[in-house]
PDB file of C-alpha atoms in Angstrom:
ATOM      1  CA  UNK A  18      -0.113   0.056  -0.191  1.00 45.00           C
ATOM      2  CA  UNK A  19       1.449   3.247  -0.885  1.00 56.00           C
ATOM      3  CA  UNK A  20       0.538   6.300   1.264  1.00 56.00           C
ATOM      4  CA  UNK A  21       0.865   9.859  -0.054  1.00 64.00           C
ATOM      5  CA  UNK A  22       3.789  11.961   1.453  1.00 63.00           C
ATOM      6  CA  UNK A  23       1.185  14.630   2.607  1.00 74.00           C
ATOM      7  CA  UNK A  24      -0.608  12.028   4.866  1.00 80.00           C
ATOM      8  CA  UNK A  25      -0.600  13.585   8.373  1.00 81.00           C
ATOM      9  CA  UNK A  26       0.491  10.142   9.702  1.00 80.00           C
ATOM     10  CA  UNK A  27       3.419  10.326   7.310  1.00 77.00           C
ATOM     11  CA  UNK A  28       4.224  13.759   8.338  1.00 74.00           C
ATOM     12  CA  UNK A  29       4.104  12.867  11.995  1.00 83.00           C
ATOM     13  CA  UNK A  30       6.320   9.835  11.586  1.00 75.00           C
ATOM     14  CA  UNK A  31       8.990  12.056   9.539  1.00 69.00           C
ATOM     15  CA  UNK A  32       8.835  14.710  12.090  1.00 74.00           C
ATOM     16  CA  UNK A  33       9.465  12.249  14.982  1.00 74.00           C
ATOM     17  CA  UNK A  34      12.315  10.767  13.142  1.00 65.00           C
ATOM     18  CA  UNK A  35      13.697  14.353  12.738  1.00 63.00           C
ATOM     19  CA  UNK A  36      14.147  14.678  16.450  1.00 63.00           C
ATOM     20  CA  UNK A  37      17.158  12.400  16.180  1.00 62.00           C
ATOM     21  CA  UNK A  38      20.266  14.370  15.068  1.00 71.00           C
ATOM     22  CA  UNK A  39      22.142  13.089  12.022  1.00 79.00           C
ATOM     23  CA  UNK A  40      25.261  14.001  10.295  1.00 87.00           C
ATOM     24  CA  UNK A  41      24.857  15.451   6.621  1.00 93.00           C
ATOM     25  CA  UNK A  42      26.669  13.907   3.833  1.00 96.00           C
ATOM     26  CA  UNK A  43      26.859  14.290   0.058  1.00 97.00           C
ATOM     27  CA  UNK A  44      27.113  11.089  -1.818  1.00 98.00           C
ATOM     28  CA  UNK A  45      29.056  11.427  -5.164  1.00 98.00           C
ATOM     29  CA  UNK A  46      29.693   9.099  -8.103  1.00 97.00           C
ATOM     30  CA  UNK A  47      30.264   9.044 -11.865  1.00 96.00           C
ATOM     31  CA  UNK A  48      27.452   8.583 -14.250  1.00 95.00           C
ATOM     32  CA  UNK A  49      28.069   5.939 -17.117  1.00 94.00           C
ATOM     33  CA  UNK A  50      28.781   9.120 -19.352  1.00 94.00           C
ATOM     34  CA  UNK A  51      31.517  10.212 -16.950  1.00 94.00           C
ATOM     35  CA  UNK A  52      29.597  13.226 -15.682  1.00 95.00           C
ATOM     36  CA  UNK A  53      29.960  13.676 -11.694  1.00 97.00           C
ATOM     37  CA  UNK A  54      26.766  13.407  -9.780  1.00 96.00           C
ATOM     38  CA  UNK A  55      25.880  14.020  -6.213  1.00 97.00           C
ATOM     39  CA  UNK A  56      23.145  14.270  -3.820  1.00 95.00           C
ATOM     40  CA  UNK A  57      22.485  15.247  -0.071  1.00 96.00           C
ATOM     41  CA  UNK A  58      21.778  12.297   2.128  1.00 93.00           C
ATOM     42  CA  UNK A  59      21.406  12.100   5.979  1.00 88.00           C
ATOM     43  CA  UNK A  60      20.831   8.342   6.124  1.00 88.00           C
ATOM     44  CA  UNK A  61      24.436   7.105   6.590  1.00 92.00           C
ATOM     45  CA  UNK A  62      25.655   5.022   9.198  1.00 92.00           C
ATOM     46  CA  UNK A  63      28.334   2.350  10.064  1.00 93.00           C
ATOM     47  CA  UNK A  64      27.425  -1.355   9.896  1.00 94.00           C
ATOM     48  CA  UNK A  65      30.744  -3.305  10.390  1.00 94.00           C
ATOM     49  CA  UNK A  66      34.431  -2.851  11.408  1.00 94.00           C
ATOM     50  CA  UNK A  67      35.553  -6.020   9.843  1.00 95.00           C
ATOM     51  CA  UNK A  68      34.964  -5.672   7.053  1.00 96.00           C
ATOM     52  CA  UNK A  69      34.377  -1.951   6.948  1.00 96.00           C
ATOM     53  CA  UNK A  70      30.924  -1.582   5.775  1.00 97.00           C
ATOM     54  CA  UNK A  71      28.681   1.484   5.778  1.00 97.00           C
ATOM     55  CA  UNK A  72      25.004   1.936   5.052  1.00 96.00           C
ATOM     56  CA  UNK A  73      22.898   4.880   3.229  1.00 97.00           C
ATOM     57  CA  UNK A  74      19.482   5.006   1.530  1.00 95.00           C
ATOM     58  CA  UNK A  75      18.089   6.714  -1.397  1.00 94.00           C
ATOM     59  CA  UNK A  76      14.513   7.445  -2.155  1.00 91.00           C
ATOM     60  CA  UNK A  77      13.501   5.019  -4.901  1.00 90.00           C
ATOM     61  CA  UNK A  78      11.560   7.704  -6.848  1.00 89.00           C
ATOM     62  CA  UNK A  79      14.798   9.740  -7.524  1.00 91.00           C
ATOM     63  CA  UNK A  80      16.106   9.659 -11.264  1.00 91.00           C
ATOM     64  CA  UNK A  81      19.877   9.050  -9.907  1.00 92.00           C
ATOM     65  CA  UNK A  82      18.700   5.695  -8.378  1.00 94.00           C
ATOM     66  CA  UNK A  83      19.946   3.622 -11.365  1.00 95.00           C
ATOM     67  CA  UNK A  84      23.242   5.668 -11.534  1.00 95.00           C
ATOM     68  CA  UNK A  85      24.052   4.624  -7.993  1.00 96.00           C
ATOM     69  CA  UNK A  86      22.775   1.151  -8.258  1.00 95.00           C
ATOM     70  CA  UNK A  87      25.317   0.621 -11.310  1.00 94.00           C
ATOM     71  CA  UNK A  88      28.143   2.786  -9.902  1.00 95.00           C
ATOM     72  CA  UNK A  89      31.131   0.449  -8.940  1.00 95.00           C
ATOM     73  CA  UNK A  90      32.320   3.090  -6.671  1.00 97.00           C
ATOM     74  CA  UNK A  91      30.936   6.099  -4.903  1.00 98.00           C
ATOM     75  CA  UNK A  92      32.154   8.603  -2.029  1.00 98.00           C
ATOM     76  CA  UNK A  93      30.523   9.612   1.221  1.00 98.00           C
ATOM     77  CA  UNK A  94      31.533  13.117   1.701  1.00 97.00           C
ATOM     78  CA  UNK A  95      30.776  14.113   5.352  1.00 96.00           C
ATOM     79  CA  UNK A  96      30.030  17.566   5.301  1.00 95.00           C
ATOM     80  CA  UNK A  97      31.794  20.121   7.757  1.00 94.00           C
ATOM     81  CA  UNK A  98      29.776  22.513  10.014  1.00 93.00           C
ATOM     82  CA  UNK A  99      30.366  25.522   7.736  1.00 94.00           C
ATOM     83  CA  UNK A 100      29.080  23.697   4.634  1.00 95.00           C
ATOM     84  CA  UNK A 101      25.503  24.212   4.836  1.00 94.00           C
ATOM     85  CA  UNK A 102      25.573  25.765   1.294  1.00 95.00           C
ATOM     86  CA  UNK A 103      27.181  22.528  -0.119  1.00 96.00           C
ATOM     87  CA  UNK A 104      24.485  20.555   1.538  1.00 95.00           C
ATOM     88  CA  UNK A 105      21.658  22.796  -0.162  1.00 95.00           C
ATOM     89  CA  UNK A 106      23.606  22.829  -3.565  1.00 97.00           C
ATOM     90  CA  UNK A 107      23.353  19.104  -3.608  1.00 97.00           C
ATOM     91  CA  UNK A 108      19.976  18.789  -2.301  1.00 94.00           C
ATOM     92  CA  UNK A 109      18.723  21.201  -5.132  1.00 92.00           C
ATOM     93  CA  UNK A 110      17.251  20.112  -8.472  1.00 87.00           C
ATOM     94  CA  UNK A 111      19.833  22.143 -10.323  1.00 84.00           C
ATOM     95  CA  UNK A 112      21.302  20.428 -13.328  1.00 82.00           C
ATOM     96  CA  UNK A 113      24.977  21.094 -12.914  1.00 89.00           C
ATOM     97  CA  UNK A 114      25.741  20.788  -9.156  1.00 95.00           C
ATOM     98  CA  UNK A 115      29.450  20.722  -9.834  1.00 96.00           C
ATOM     99  CA  UNK A 116      29.393  23.960 -11.713  1.00 95.00           C
ATOM    100  CA  UNK A 117      32.288  26.025 -10.407  1.00 94.00           C
ATOM    101  CA  UNK A 118      33.224  23.597  -7.636  1.00 95.00           C
ATOM    102  CA  UNK A 119      36.874  22.653  -7.306  1.00 94.00           C
ATOM    103  CA  UNK A 120      36.720  18.812  -6.314  1.00 97.00           C
ATOM    104  CA  UNK A 121      39.574  16.169  -6.488  1.00 97.00           C
ATOM    105  CA  UNK A 122      39.143  12.797  -7.641  1.00 97.00           C
ATOM    106  CA  UNK A 123      39.413   9.600  -5.719  1.00 97.00           C
ATOM    107  CA  UNK A 124      39.241   5.746  -6.577  1.00 95.00           C
ATOM    108  CA  UNK A 125      38.228   5.377 -10.209  1.00 95.00           C
ATOM    109  CA  UNK A 126      37.664   9.024 -10.577  1.00 96.00           C
ATOM    110  CA  UNK A 127      35.017   9.264  -7.803  1.00 97.00           C
ATOM    111  CA  UNK A 128      34.432  13.111  -7.086  1.00 98.00           C
ATOM    112  CA  UNK A 129      35.655  14.223  -3.503  1.00 98.00           C
ATOM    113  CA  UNK A 130      34.342  17.458  -2.228  1.00 97.00           C
ATOM    114  CA  UNK A 131      36.584  20.160  -0.888  1.00 95.00           C
ATOM    115  CA  UNK A 132      36.696  21.113   2.926  1.00 94.00           C
ATOM    116  CA  UNK A 133      34.614  18.073   4.411  1.00 96.00           C
ATOM    117  CA  UNK A 134      34.983  16.570   7.830  1.00 95.00           C
ATOM    118  CA  UNK A 135      35.589  13.219   6.264  1.00 95.00           C
ATOM    119  CA  UNK A 136      35.552  11.191   3.238  1.00 97.00           C
ATOM    120  CA  UNK A 137      34.809   7.368   2.642  1.00 97.00           C
ATOM    121  CA  UNK A 138      35.265   5.907  -0.803  1.00 98.00           C
ATOM    122  CA  UNK A 139      33.363   2.545  -1.154  1.00 98.00           C
ATOM    123  CA  UNK A 140      32.593  -0.109  -3.579  1.00 97.00           C
ATOM    124  CA  UNK A 141      29.279  -1.614  -3.744  1.00 96.00           C
ATOM    125  CA  UNK A 142      28.648  -4.438  -1.340  1.00 97.00           C
ATOM    126  CA  UNK A 143      24.952  -5.032  -1.476  1.00 96.00           C
ATOM    127  CA  UNK A 144      21.581  -3.251  -2.056  1.00 95.00           C
ATOM    128  CA  UNK A 145      18.297  -4.106  -0.870  1.00 96.00           C
ATOM    129  CA  UNK A 146      14.783  -2.796  -1.214  1.00 95.00           C
ATOM    130  CA  UNK A 147      13.576  -1.072   1.766  1.00 92.00           C
ATOM    131  CA  UNK A 148      10.145   0.269   1.313  1.00 91.00           C
ATOM    132  CA  UNK A 149      10.020   3.522  -0.588  1.00 89.00           C
ATOM    133  CA  UNK A 150      13.949   3.546  -0.486  1.00 92.00           C
ATOM    134  CA  UNK A 151      16.895   1.686  -1.806  1.00 96.00           C
ATOM    135  CA  UNK A 152      19.402   0.679   0.913  1.00 96.00           C
ATOM    136  CA  UNK A 153      23.155   0.585  -0.098  1.00 97.00           C
ATOM    137  CA  UNK A 154      25.787  -1.246   1.824  1.00 97.00           C
ATOM    138  CA  UNK A 155      29.288  -0.012   0.702  1.00 97.00           C
ATOM    139  CA  UNK A 156      32.634  -1.592   1.566  1.00 98.00           C
ATOM    140  CA  UNK A 157      35.157   1.209   2.392  1.00 97.00           C
ATOM    141  CA  UNK A 158      38.224   0.948   0.454  1.00 97.00           C
ATOM    142  CA  UNK A 159      39.755   4.371   1.513  1.00 97.00           C
ATOM    143  CA  UNK A 160      38.912   6.762   4.133  1.00 96.00           C
ATOM    144  CA  UNK A 161      40.185  10.139   5.451  1.00 94.00           C
ATOM    145  CA  UNK A 162      39.525  12.690   8.263  1.00 91.00           C
ATOM    146  CA  UNK A 163      39.399  16.435   7.544  1.00 77.00           C
ATOM    147  CA  UNK A 164      41.825  17.922   9.947  1.00 72.00           C
ATOM    148  CA  UNK A 165      39.519  17.683  13.038  1.00 67.00           C
ATOM    149  CA  UNK A 166      36.707  19.501  11.511  1.00 80.00           C
ATOM    150  CA  UNK A 167      33.464  19.355  13.079  1.00 89.00           C
ATOM    151  CA  UNK A 168      30.597  17.751  11.112  1.00 90.00           C
ATOM    152  CA  UNK A 169      27.262  19.439   9.915  1.00 91.00           C
ATOM    153  CA  UNK A 170      24.452  18.139  11.924  1.00 87.00           C
ATOM    154  CA  UNK A 171      20.577  18.263  11.047  1.00 86.00           C
ATOM    155  CA  UNK A 172      17.850  17.964  13.649  1.00 80.00           C
ATOM    156  CA  UNK A 173      14.186  18.861  14.009  1.00 83.00           C
ATOM    157  CA  UNK A 174      14.118  20.328  10.422  1.00 83.00           C
ATOM    158  CA  UNK A 175      17.221  22.630  10.990  1.00 82.00           C
ATOM    159  CA  UNK A 176      21.011  22.621  10.688  1.00 82.00           C
ATOM    160  CA  UNK A 177      22.674  22.558  13.864  1.00 81.00           C
ATOM    161  CA  UNK A 178      26.226  22.952  15.223  1.00 80.00           C
ATOM    162  CA  UNK A 179      27.937  20.949  18.011  1.00 78.00           C
ATOM    163  CA  UNK A 180      29.013  22.637  21.202  1.00 76.00           C
TER     164      UNK A 180
END
């Protein structure tokens, strides 16, 4: 059964979930054409230390789902507390989110965003259906911390800063 997003019960559930603070990430990859793609995601977490696995999910209705499903590698860019503009850029529907952005390339050319609190470069490990989302599990093949930068946090519908 599909319930519309404007259903009061769905909104109440989403608002209640929003009470839990999360970090803000931008997941990046390369489209089959080689074009860099990315989107803002707050559904990111660790799964396993051995092997090193992470999990994130993506709304199944997004047009980028097939690109991420077929990407051999992708990166999780953990945004720093001063990167709210980066979060909004990649959450937008604009066509070229990378326009004017000076990024570097990681494994197999995966885009790594500048100034992040951390980066995780991953290989596809598993995918699972999860209701209206697709759940991605990635095997971390390279990671780096960004000079003790504090992460950007989202909670209760607003960006927050850690004390």
